[in-house]
Amino acid sequence: MKAERIFSPQQYRWIQLAINLLFIAVWFFANEGLSFWDDYTYLNFANEINQGRFEVTTNHFTSRLALIYPTAWFIDLFGINQYSMVVFPLLCGLGLINLFFFLGNRVNYWIGLLGGMLILCDYHMINFAIHLFPELPLTLCIFIFLVGYYLVLKNEADYRLTGFVTATALLGAFLIKTTVFLLLPLLAYLFITDRINRRNKGFWRIFISLGIFYFLLHGFWYLETKSSFMYRFENIANNHVATVKTFFDKESLLWKRLTYLPLITFTKGGYFIPLLLAVPAMIGLKRKDFNLKQADKFWPIASLILMLSYWFFSTNWRYYSPLPLETRHIAFFIPAFIMTAVTFWPQHRRFELLKNKAVLIAAVFGLLLIPAYTVYKSGNRGFKAEQSIVQQYLVEDKAAQTVITDGLNSYGYPYFYNFNKVEDKYFWFSEMDFSQIEVGDYVLLNEAYFNEEYNDTANFTAFKKAVAEKQWRLDLIEEKGRVKFYRIKKSL
């Protein structure tokens, strides 16, 4: 079924505009502030760039230059706040939406309409648009490559320009996060298949030549500045240590990670809808489809190979270490799943149901419940309430204060001070010696930030007991939702 029978080109453009505006609105109203770990780290590096103090170090986060520099430009332009720091992820999300609409114009309107709608209503895409993480920029760069190759396969793109664009897009992905290496099995498969079928020779010549050039340029830059061609990779390996999320150090769990645990993760990780829609196309693949003579078969094959890479690929060359089961690392699978679905279902007889406007409207409103829920729950972390309390009682008070708080705030509190050096000191109650407690100390409590992997609830109970044993009390100064602000005083 051709979408042109239902939507005119003008209607298509209006829908495109509406989905873009809705995504911006969701980005604005769903913004829940910093999570005070990865996002704070990247924001701090971006601020250091603007202050002329940034340096690439053994912290492998500092090498994610294609995320940090754009963030620095935007906070330099708009100042530092919870919105300016995520302008770049917002633009990447809009880029994804409009790539789907671009493909819709070239191939079939349903690609743009359904793809754009599914990006707008995808929990992960929204979540990574409102937080400063590398996932959405990485997703855009990888999707540019996938779209470029798809158009070359369909003979609808100039191979020279597309070779340059796709190679440069993967360079951008590489400078954002080295998880892009999960693409290597797919790249190898596409190259070998094209060589067997004697096609796309010019594309691969340009793509591989530029890829090698970019990789050598990257390595020689590190060789010149850090005296090691493999400096970045060595840092990644050195930072890859045993944690509660790793499997290489847990033999009893490793086989579960390599068998059924990823399946469980997909069902609860926000991937359920795009993956569910893509599975029929993957299951329906036949042996002859793998030669890619039908261009649309590229998407289910790409999705399948990416999933297999996630199952078995190692994140470290020194020893075998599969990815943790945090699906944020593979957010770039989502557009591939969506493209698998939107190139499959319009050819399916059951898709005719969407001709019925009542069914179409019901489906649209059903999907919109996802961004609506994301907006609804955006205040659950109490970020704005916490920011208000810290600003009123701590930032505006120029005297040196001691603040006992959770692990996230003890790390990320400089954000509230616009990264200026201050005399205030913050301590995480789970790591402090309770003998350090003094009358007059403040206690900033946000239960949404408690980390049970570090026994925060039990440790805070122990902290309150230590205060009581000293014949002191927690005097409540301000309470806003789940955020409470106390001062330690002597008991009456």
Short mmCIF file of C-alpha atoms in Angstrom, two decimals:
data_model
loop_
_atom_site.label_atom_id
_atom_site.label_comp_id
_atom_site.label_asym_id
_atom_site.label_seq_id
_atom_site.Cartn_x
_atom_site.Cartn_y
_atom_site.Cartn_z
CA MET A 1 0.00 0.00 0.00
CA LYS A 2 1.36 3.40 -0.98
CA ALA A 3 1.02 6.20 1.55
CA GLU A 4 0.38 8.67 -1.26
CA ARG A 5 -3.15 7.24 -1.50
CA ILE A 6 -3.91 8.52 1.98
CA PHE A 7 -1.63 11.56 2.42
CA SER A 8 -0.78 14.28 -0.03
CA PRO A 9 2.76 15.73 -0.17
CA GLN A 10 1.51 18.84 1.63
CA GLN A 11 -0.09 16.77 4.39
CA TYR A 12 3.13 14.77 4.66
CA ARG A 13 5.12 17.96 5.28
CA TRP A 14 2.62 19.20 7.86
CA ILE A 15 2.81 15.90 9.73
CA GLN A 16 6.60 16.11 9.61
CA LEU A 17 6.47 19.60 11.13
CA ALA A 18 3.98 18.47 13.79
CA ILE A 19 6.14 15.53 14.87
CA ASN A 20 9.21 17.77 15.07
CA LEU A 21 7.35 20.31 17.22
CA LEU A 22 5.94 17.59 19.44
CA PHE A 23 9.42 16.15 19.98
CA ILE A 24 10.68 19.59 21.02
CA ALA A 25 7.72 20.00 23.39
CA VAL A 26 8.34 16.59 24.96
CA TRP A 27 12.05 17.40 25.26
CA PHE A 28 11.19 20.61 27.12
CA PHE A 29 8.48 19.35 29.46
CA ALA A 30 10.02 15.94 30.18
CA ASN A 31 13.41 17.39 31.15
CA GLU A 32 14.17 16.15 34.66
CA GLY A 33 17.56 17.77 35.11
CA LEU A 34 20.88 16.09 35.74
CA SER A 35 21.29 12.52 36.89
CA PHE A 36 24.62 13.74 38.30
CA TRP A 37 26.97 11.13 37.01
CA ASP A 38 27.81 10.70 33.32
CA ASP A 39 25.91 13.84 32.32
CA TYR A 40 27.59 15.95 34.98
CA THR A 41 30.99 14.60 33.91
CA TYR A 42 30.45 15.56 30.27
CA LEU A 43 29.05 18.95 31.26
CA ASN A 44 32.06 19.62 33.45
CA PHE A 45 34.43 18.77 30.59
CA ALA A 46 32.45 21.04 28.25
CA ASN A 47 32.73 23.87 30.76
CA GLU A 48 36.48 23.24 31.02
CA ILE A 49 36.72 23.68 27.24
CA ASN A 50 35.08 27.10 27.52
CA GLN A 51 37.40 27.97 30.41
CA GLY A 52 40.48 26.85 28.47
CA ARG A 53 41.29 24.13 31.02
CA PHE A 54 40.22 20.97 29.21
CA GLU A 55 42.72 18.20 28.52
CA VAL A 56 42.38 14.69 27.19
CA THR A 57 43.53 12.42 30.00
CA THR A 58 43.50 8.76 31.00
CA ASN A 59 39.82 9.22 31.84
CA HIS A 60 38.36 7.66 28.68
CA PHE A 61 35.35 10.02 28.86
CA THR A 62 37.67 12.89 27.86
CA SER A 63 38.22 11.23 24.47
CA ARG A 64 34.53 11.55 23.55
CA LEU A 65 35.27 14.82 21.82
CA ALA A 66 32.36 14.79 19.38
CA LEU A 67 29.99 14.94 22.34
CA ILE A 68 31.89 17.29 24.60
CA TYR A 69 32.76 20.04 22.08
CA PRO A 70 29.22 20.58 20.70
CA THR A 71 27.98 20.71 24.30
CA ALA A 72 30.63 23.31 25.08
CA TRP A 73 29.47 25.46 22.16
CA PHE A 74 25.85 25.39 23.28
CA ILE A 75 26.50 26.18 26.95
CA ASP A 76 28.82 28.97 25.86
CA LEU A 77 25.97 30.35 23.76
CA PHE A 78 23.07 29.81 26.18
CA GLY A 79 24.71 29.52 29.60
CA ILE A 80 24.73 26.45 31.82
CA ASN A 81 21.31 25.05 32.66
CA GLN A 82 19.33 21.84 32.37
CA TYR A 83 18.14 22.73 28.87
CA SER A 84 21.23 24.20 27.23
CA MET A 85 23.30 21.16 28.14
CA VAL A 86 20.98 18.88 26.11
CA VAL A 87 20.46 21.02 23.00
CA PHE A 88 22.88 18.77 21.11
CA PRO A 89 20.99 15.54 21.97
CA LEU A 90 17.76 17.34 21.00
CA LEU A 91 19.17 18.20 17.58
CA CYS A 92 20.31 14.61 17.13
CA GLY A 93 16.82 13.37 17.97
CA LEU A 94 15.34 15.77 15.42
CA GLY A 95 17.95 14.58 12.95
CA LEU A 96 16.72 11.00 13.37
CA ILE A 97 13.10 12.01 12.85
CA ASN A 98 13.89 13.95 9.72
CA LEU A 99 16.08 11.17 8.31
CA PHE A 100 13.01 8.95 8.45
CA PHE A 101 10.98 11.60 6.65
CA PHE A 102 13.77 12.01 4.10
CA LEU A 103 13.63 8.28 3.40
CA GLY A 104 9.85 8.52 3.24
CA ASN A 105 10.17 11.06 0.45
CA ARG A 106 12.62 8.84 -1.42
CA VAL A 107 10.95 5.45 -0.92
CA ASN A 108 7.52 5.41 0.72
CA TYR A 109 5.69 7.92 2.87
CA TRP A 110 4.98 5.25 5.47
CA ILE A 111 8.69 5.16 6.34
CA GLY A 112 8.59 8.81 7.36
CA LEU A 113 5.19 8.77 9.00
CA LEU A 114 5.62 5.60 11.03
CA GLY A 115 9.35 5.99 11.63
CA GLY A 116 9.03 9.59 12.80
CA MET A 117 6.13 8.69 15.05
CA LEU A 118 7.94 5.74 16.60
CA ILE A 119 11.02 7.88 17.34
CA LEU A 120 8.80 10.53 18.94
CA CYS A 121 7.13 7.88 21.10
CA ASP A 122 10.18 5.80 21.98
CA TYR A 123 11.10 5.90 25.66
CA HIS A 124 14.84 5.57 25.05
CA MET A 125 14.96 8.25 22.36
CA ILE A 126 13.15 10.68 24.67
CA ASN A 127 15.31 9.74 27.65
CA PHE A 128 18.55 10.28 25.75
CA ALA A 129 17.27 13.57 24.34
CA ILE A 130 16.73 15.01 27.83
CA HIS A 131 20.02 13.80 29.32
CA LEU A 132 23.60 14.51 28.34
CA PHE A 133 24.65 11.02 27.26
CA PRO A 134 26.50 9.95 24.10
CA GLU A 135 23.76 7.54 23.03
CA LEU A 136 21.58 9.80 20.85
CA PRO A 137 24.46 11.47 18.93
CA LEU A 138 25.98 8.01 18.46
CA THR A 139 22.62 6.69 17.22
CA LEU A 140 22.29 9.49 14.68
CA CYS A 141 25.79 8.94 13.29
CA ILE A 142 25.31 5.19 12.92
CA PHE A 143 21.86 5.63 11.38
CA ILE A 144 23.37 8.00 8.80
CA PHE A 145 25.69 5.17 7.79
CA LEU A 146 22.84 2.63 7.64
CA VAL A 147 20.65 4.96 5.57
CA GLY A 148 23.52 5.79 3.23
CA TYR A 149 24.34 2.15 2.57
CA TYR A 150 20.64 1.34 2.08
CA LEU A 151 20.32 4.03 -0.60
CA VAL A 152 23.48 2.83 -2.34
CA LEU A 153 22.06 -0.70 -2.29
CA LYS A 154 18.88 0.64 -3.92
CA ASN A 155 20.95 2.57 -6.50
CA GLU A 156 19.35 5.80 -5.31
CA ALA A 157 22.46 7.64 -4.14
CA ASP A 158 25.76 8.75 -5.62
CA TYR A 159 28.31 6.28 -4.26
CA ARG A 160 31.09 8.88 -4.04
CA LEU A 161 29.19 11.36 -1.90
CA THR A 162 27.61 8.56 0.12
CA GLY A 163 30.99 6.91 0.72
CA PHE A 164 32.32 10.20 2.09
CA VAL A 165 29.24 10.94 4.22
CA THR A 166 29.00 7.45 5.73
CA ALA A 167 32.72 7.22 6.54
CA THR A 168 32.62 10.67 8.14
CA ALA A 169 29.49 9.75 10.10
CA LEU A 170 31.25 6.72 11.56
CA LEU A 171 34.24 8.89 12.41
CA GLY A 172 31.81 11.07 14.36
CA ALA A 173 30.40 7.97 16.05
CA PHE A 174 33.94 6.83 16.89
CA LEU A 175 34.73 10.22 18.45
CA ILE A 176 31.56 9.95 20.52
CA LYS A 177 31.82 6.40 21.87
CA THR A 178 33.75 3.30 20.86
CA THR A 179 30.60 1.17 21.19
CA VAL A 180 30.48 1.88 17.45
CA PHE A 181 32.76 -1.18 17.14
CA LEU A 182 29.65 -3.32 17.59
CA LEU A 183 29.08 -2.39 13.95
CA LEU A 184 32.18 -4.30 12.78
CA PRO A 185 30.48 -7.70 12.20
CA LEU A 186 27.79 -5.97 10.13
CA LEU A 187 30.38 -4.02 8.13
CA ALA A 188 32.32 -7.22 7.44
CA TYR A 189 29.16 -9.00 6.31
CA LEU A 190 28.11 -6.17 3.98
CA PHE A 191 31.56 -5.90 2.44
CA ILE A 192 31.93 -9.66 1.87
CA THR A 193 28.40 -9.96 0.46
CA ASP A 194 28.98 -7.06 -1.93
CA ARG A 195 32.28 -8.50 -3.09
CA ILE A 196 30.65 -11.90 -3.75
CA ASN A 197 27.87 -10.19 -5.71
CA ARG A 198 30.33 -7.80 -7.42
CA ARG A 199 28.50 -4.60 -6.53
CA ASN A 200 29.13 -1.29 -4.76
CA LYS A 201 32.87 -1.49 -5.48
CA GLY A 202 33.22 2.28 -5.78
CA PHE A 203 31.37 2.89 -2.50
CA TRP A 204 33.59 0.50 -0.58
CA ARG A 205 36.77 1.88 -2.12
CA ILE A 206 35.93 5.37 -0.88
CA PHE A 207 34.47 4.21 2.46
CA ILE A 208 37.40 1.96 3.39
CA SER A 209 40.05 4.43 2.19
CA LEU A 210 38.53 7.24 4.24
CA GLY A 211 38.00 4.91 7.20
CA ILE A 212 41.67 3.94 7.22
CA PHE A 213 42.70 7.58 6.80
CA TYR A 214 40.49 8.71 9.69
CA PHE A 215 41.74 5.90 11.95
CA LEU A 216 45.38 6.71 11.19
CA LEU A 217 44.77 10.42 11.71
CA HIS A 218 43.15 9.67 15.06
CA GLY A 219 46.03 7.43 16.14
CA PHE A 220 48.79 9.78 15.00
CA TRP A 221 47.13 12.66 16.87
CA TYR A 222 47.37 10.63 20.06
CA LEU A 223 50.91 9.59 19.17
CA GLU A 224 51.87 13.26 18.81
CA THR A 225 50.07 14.52 21.92
CA LYS A 226 50.23 11.49 24.24
CA SER A 227 53.13 9.47 22.79
CA SER A 228 50.97 6.44 22.09
CA PHE A 229 49.05 5.54 18.93
CA MET A 230 46.75 3.30 21.01
CA TYR A 231 46.38 5.76 23.91
CA ARG A 232 42.59 5.87 23.78
CA PHE A 233 42.20 2.10 23.56
CA GLU A 234 44.63 1.54 26.40
CA ASN A 235 42.59 3.89 28.59
CA ILE A 236 39.37 2.07 27.76
CA ALA A 237 40.95 -1.25 28.71
CA ASN A 238 42.42 0.19 31.91
CA ASN A 239 39.08 1.70 32.92
CA HIS A 240 37.27 -1.57 32.27
CA VAL A 241 37.36 -3.04 35.76
CA ALA A 242 35.14 -5.47 37.63
CA THR A 243 31.88 -3.92 38.85
CA VAL A 244 28.42 -5.14 39.80
CA LYS A 245 27.50 -4.77 36.11
CA THR A 246 30.32 -6.80 34.53
CA PHE A 247 30.28 -10.50 33.63
CA PHE A 248 33.89 -11.39 32.84
CA ASP A 249 34.59 -11.73 36.57
CA LYS A 250 31.47 -13.80 37.30
CA GLU A 251 31.78 -17.23 35.68
CA SER A 252 28.46 -18.41 37.12
CA LEU A 253 26.63 -15.57 35.36
CA LEU A 254 28.57 -15.46 32.10
CA TRP A 255 26.67 -18.30 30.43
CA LYS A 256 23.37 -16.67 31.38
CA ARG A 257 24.58 -13.42 29.80
CA LEU A 258 25.39 -15.33 26.61
CA THR A 259 22.03 -17.13 26.47
CA TYR A 260 18.76 -15.78 27.89
CA LEU A 261 19.54 -12.69 29.99
CA PRO A 262 19.58 -10.32 26.98
CA LEU A 263 16.08 -11.52 26.07
CA ILE A 264 14.80 -10.58 29.51
CA THR A 265 16.59 -7.24 29.26
CA PHE A 266 14.92 -6.44 25.94
CA THR A 267 11.46 -7.10 27.38
CA LYS A 268 11.94 -4.63 30.24
CA GLY A 269 14.38 -2.13 28.81
CA GLY A 270 12.12 0.01 26.66
CA TYR A 271 12.97 -1.89 23.46
CA PHE A 272 9.82 -3.97 23.55
CA ILE A 273 7.72 -2.06 20.99
CA PRO A 274 10.33 -1.52 18.21
CA LEU A 275 11.77 -5.00 18.65
CA LEU A 276 8.33 -6.63 18.70
CA LEU A 277 7.43 -4.86 15.47
CA ALA A 278 10.74 -5.93 13.88
CA VAL A 279 10.77 -9.59 14.94
CA PRO A 280 8.33 -10.87 12.24
CA ALA A 281 10.59 -9.49 9.51
CA MET A 282 13.66 -11.11 11.09
CA ILE A 283 11.90 -14.44 11.58
CA GLY A 284 10.64 -14.35 7.98
CA LEU A 285 14.13 -14.07 6.48
CA LYS A 286 14.99 -16.78 3.96
CA ARG A 287 18.42 -17.99 2.91
CA LYS A 288 18.23 -16.20 -0.44
CA ASP A 289 17.49 -12.89 1.33
CA PHE A 290 21.00 -12.78 2.75
CA ASN A 291 22.52 -11.91 -0.61
CA LEU A 292 20.75 -8.52 -0.28
CA LYS A 293 19.43 -8.48 -3.81
CA GLN A 294 16.25 -7.04 -2.31
CA ALA A 295 17.38 -3.82 -0.63
CA ASP A 296 14.60 -3.82 1.98
CA LYS A 297 15.99 -7.08 3.38
CA PHE A 298 18.99 -5.06 4.53
CA TRP A 299 17.12 -3.81 7.62
CA PRO A 300 16.06 -7.13 9.20
CA ILE A 301 19.49 -8.60 8.39
CA ALA A 302 21.24 -5.58 9.92
CA SER A 303 19.03 -5.82 13.01
CA LEU A 304 19.76 -9.52 13.37
CA ILE A 305 23.53 -9.11 13.05
CA LEU A 306 23.53 -6.19 15.50
CA MET A 307 21.66 -8.26 18.06
CA LEU A 308 24.11 -11.16 17.65
CA SER A 309 26.98 -8.71 18.14
CA TYR A 310 25.39 -7.51 21.37
CA TRP A 311 25.09 -11.10 22.56
CA PHE A 312 28.70 -12.12 21.95
CA PHE A 313 30.95 -9.13 21.19
CA SER A 314 33.73 -8.36 23.71
CA THR A 315 34.31 -4.87 25.03
CA ASN A 316 37.95 -5.61 25.80
CA TRP A 317 40.70 -7.15 23.68
CA ARG A 318 42.70 -8.31 26.70
CA TYR A 319 40.06 -10.76 27.88
CA TYR A 320 36.52 -11.72 26.94
CA SER A 321 34.02 -9.28 28.42
CA PRO A 322 30.53 -8.92 26.91
CA LEU A 323 28.62 -5.68 27.27
CA PRO A 324 26.71 -5.07 30.52
CA LEU A 325 22.95 -5.53 30.27
CA GLU A 326 22.27 -1.80 30.28
CA THR A 327 20.47 -1.39 26.98
CA ARG A 328 21.46 2.26 26.75
CA HIS A 329 24.71 1.05 25.22
CA ILE A 330 22.81 -0.24 22.19
CA ALA A 331 20.32 2.58 21.68
CA PHE A 332 21.49 2.76 18.07
CA PHE A 333 19.69 -0.54 17.43
CA ILE A 334 16.31 1.18 17.80
CA PRO A 335 16.20 3.04 14.43
CA ALA A 336 17.30 -0.20 12.71
CA PHE A 337 14.44 -2.05 14.42
CA ILE A 338 12.03 0.69 13.38
CA MET A 339 13.22 0.64 9.77
CA THR A 340 12.87 -3.15 9.78
CA ALA A 341 9.26 -2.72 10.87
CA VAL A 342 8.28 0.15 8.57
CA THR A 343 9.69 -1.53 5.46
CA PHE A 344 7.96 -4.81 6.35
CA TRP A 345 4.47 -4.01 7.63
CA PRO A 346 3.22 -1.74 4.80
CA GLN A 347 3.59 -4.77 2.49
CA HIS A 348 1.61 -6.96 4.86
CA ARG A 349 -2.10 -7.55 4.43
CA ARG A 350 -2.86 -6.74 8.08
CA PHE A 351 -1.45 -3.27 7.58
CA GLU A 352 -4.59 -2.44 5.62
CA LEU A 353 -6.23 -1.89 9.00
CA LEU A 354 -4.52 1.50 9.14
CA LYS A 355 -6.70 2.61 6.25
CA ASN A 356 -9.41 2.82 8.87
CA LYS A 357 -9.00 6.29 10.36
CA ALA A 358 -10.43 5.18 13.71
CA VAL A 359 -7.76 2.48 13.97
CA LEU A 360 -5.06 4.94 12.89
CA ILE A 361 -6.15 7.56 15.43
CA ALA A 362 -6.34 4.96 18.20
CA ALA A 363 -2.82 3.73 17.36
CA VAL A 364 -1.44 7.28 17.36
CA PHE A 365 -2.99 8.16 20.71
CA GLY A 366 -1.87 4.84 22.16
CA LEU A 367 1.72 5.59 21.19
CA LEU A 368 1.48 9.15 22.50
CA LEU A 369 0.83 7.76 25.98
CA ILE A 370 4.58 7.00 26.16
CA PRO A 371 5.83 10.61 25.84
CA ALA A 372 2.85 11.77 27.93
CA TYR A 373 3.92 9.43 30.72
CA THR A 374 7.53 10.58 30.40
CA VAL A 375 6.40 14.18 30.87
CA TYR A 376 4.16 13.17 33.78
CA LYS A 377 6.94 11.46 35.72
CA SER A 378 9.61 14.09 34.99
CA GLY A 379 9.28 15.65 38.44
CA ASN A 380 9.80 12.37 40.30
CA ARG A 381 13.51 12.98 40.84
CA GLY A 382 12.87 16.34 42.47
CA PHE A 383 15.65 18.09 40.58
CA LYS A 384 14.00 21.53 40.43
CA ALA A 385 13.00 21.37 44.09
CA GLU A 386 16.53 20.40 45.05
CA GLN A 387 18.04 23.13 42.89
CA SER A 388 15.75 25.71 44.53
CA ILE A 389 16.74 24.63 48.04
CA VAL A 390 20.47 24.54 47.30
CA GLN A 391 20.28 27.95 45.63
CA GLN A 392 18.37 29.57 48.49
CA TYR A 393 20.16 28.13 51.50
CA LEU A 394 23.65 27.26 50.27
CA VAL A 395 24.63 29.11 47.10
CA GLU A 396 23.36 32.48 48.31
CA ASP A 397 24.93 31.99 51.75
CA LYS A 398 28.54 32.93 51.23
CA ALA A 399 29.71 31.36 54.49
CA ALA A 400 31.44 27.98 54.24
CA GLN A 401 28.96 25.17 54.84
CA THR A 402 29.23 21.43 55.33
CA VAL A 403 26.52 19.44 53.57
CA ILE A 404 25.89 15.74 54.13
CA THR A 405 24.06 14.25 51.17
CA ASP A 406 23.79 11.33 48.73
CA GLY A 407 26.51 10.11 46.37
CA LEU A 408 25.20 11.91 43.28
CA ASN A 409 25.08 15.34 44.92
CA SER A 410 28.40 14.84 46.69
CA TYR A 411 29.91 14.41 43.20
CA GLY A 412 27.86 16.84 41.11
CA TYR A 413 27.17 19.76 43.46
CA PRO A 414 29.49 22.19 41.56
CA TYR A 415 26.73 22.39 38.92
CA PHE A 416 24.59 24.38 41.38
CA TYR A 417 27.46 26.84 41.81
CA ASN A 418 27.94 27.26 38.06
CA PHE A 419 31.22 25.34 38.44
CA ASN A 420 32.79 28.15 40.46
CA LYS A 421 35.13 27.16 43.26
CA VAL A 422 33.43 27.47 46.66
CA GLU A 423 34.20 26.79 50.30
CA ASP A 424 31.13 24.60 50.82
CA LYS A 425 31.98 20.93 51.33
CA TYR A 426 29.73 18.00 50.44
CA PHE A 427 30.02 14.51 51.90
CA TRP A 428 28.26 11.27 50.96
CA PHE A 429 26.86 9.69 54.11
CA SER A 430 27.64 6.20 52.76
CA GLU A 431 31.36 7.00 52.64
CA MET A 432 31.89 9.33 55.59
CA ASP A 433 33.17 8.69 59.07
CA PHE A 434 30.28 9.59 61.39
CA SER A 435 32.75 11.09 63.86
CA GLN A 436 33.02 13.96 61.33
CA ILE A 437 29.46 15.09 62.05
CA GLU A 438 29.18 18.50 63.70
CA VAL A 439 26.36 20.64 65.05
CA GLY A 440 25.41 23.13 62.32
CA ASP A 441 26.03 20.76 59.41
CA TYR A 442 23.32 20.61 56.78
CA VAL A 443 21.71 17.41 55.52
CA LEU A 444 20.30 17.39 51.98
CA LEU A 445 18.09 14.36 51.47
CA ASN A 446 16.68 13.30 48.10
CA GLU A 447 15.55 9.69 48.28
CA ALA A 448 15.26 9.56 44.48
CA TYR A 449 19.06 9.69 44.39
CA PHE A 450 19.61 6.84 46.83
CA ASN A 451 21.69 4.01 45.38
CA GLU A 452 20.85 0.65 46.91
CA GLU A 453 23.92 -0.93 45.29
CA TYR A 454 25.81 1.04 47.95
CA ASN A 455 23.23 0.42 50.70
CA ASP A 456 22.22 4.07 50.90
CA THR A 457 18.99 3.43 52.81
CA ALA A 458 20.72 1.34 55.47
CA ASN A 459 23.64 3.77 55.66
CA PHE A 460 21.36 6.77 56.12
CA THR A 461 19.55 4.92 58.92
CA ALA A 462 22.95 4.38 60.54
CA PHE A 463 23.72 8.08 60.04
CA LYS A 464 20.53 9.13 61.83
CA LYS A 465 21.37 6.74 64.66
CA ALA A 466 24.83 8.30 64.98
CA VAL A 467 23.26 11.77 65.19
CA ALA A 468 20.82 10.61 67.88
CA GLU A 469 23.62 8.97 69.90
CA LYS A 470 25.33 12.35 70.10
CA GLN A 471 22.14 13.78 71.63
CA TRP A 472 21.53 15.81 68.49
CA ARG A 473 18.58 16.00 66.11
CA LEU A 474 17.80 16.72 62.46
CA ASP A 475 15.88 19.98 62.34
CA LEU A 476 13.75 20.22 59.17
CA ILE A 477 14.29 23.54 57.40
CA GLU A 478 12.58 22.96 54.06
CA GLU A 479 10.64 20.16 52.41
CA LYS A 480 9.66 20.09 48.74
CA GLY A 481 8.19 16.80 47.59
CA ARG A 482 10.77 14.06 48.14
CA VAL A 483 13.52 16.58 48.85
CA LYS A 484 14.18 17.42 52.49
CA PHE A 485 16.71 19.85 53.90
CA TYR A 486 17.81 19.58 57.54
CA ARG A 487 20.27 21.16 59.90
CA ILE A 488 21.90 19.28 62.74
CA LYS A 489 21.11 20.86 66.09
CA LYS A 490 21.45 19.93 69.72
CA SER A 491 18.46 18.16 71.20
CA LEU A 492 16.30 20.25 73.46
#
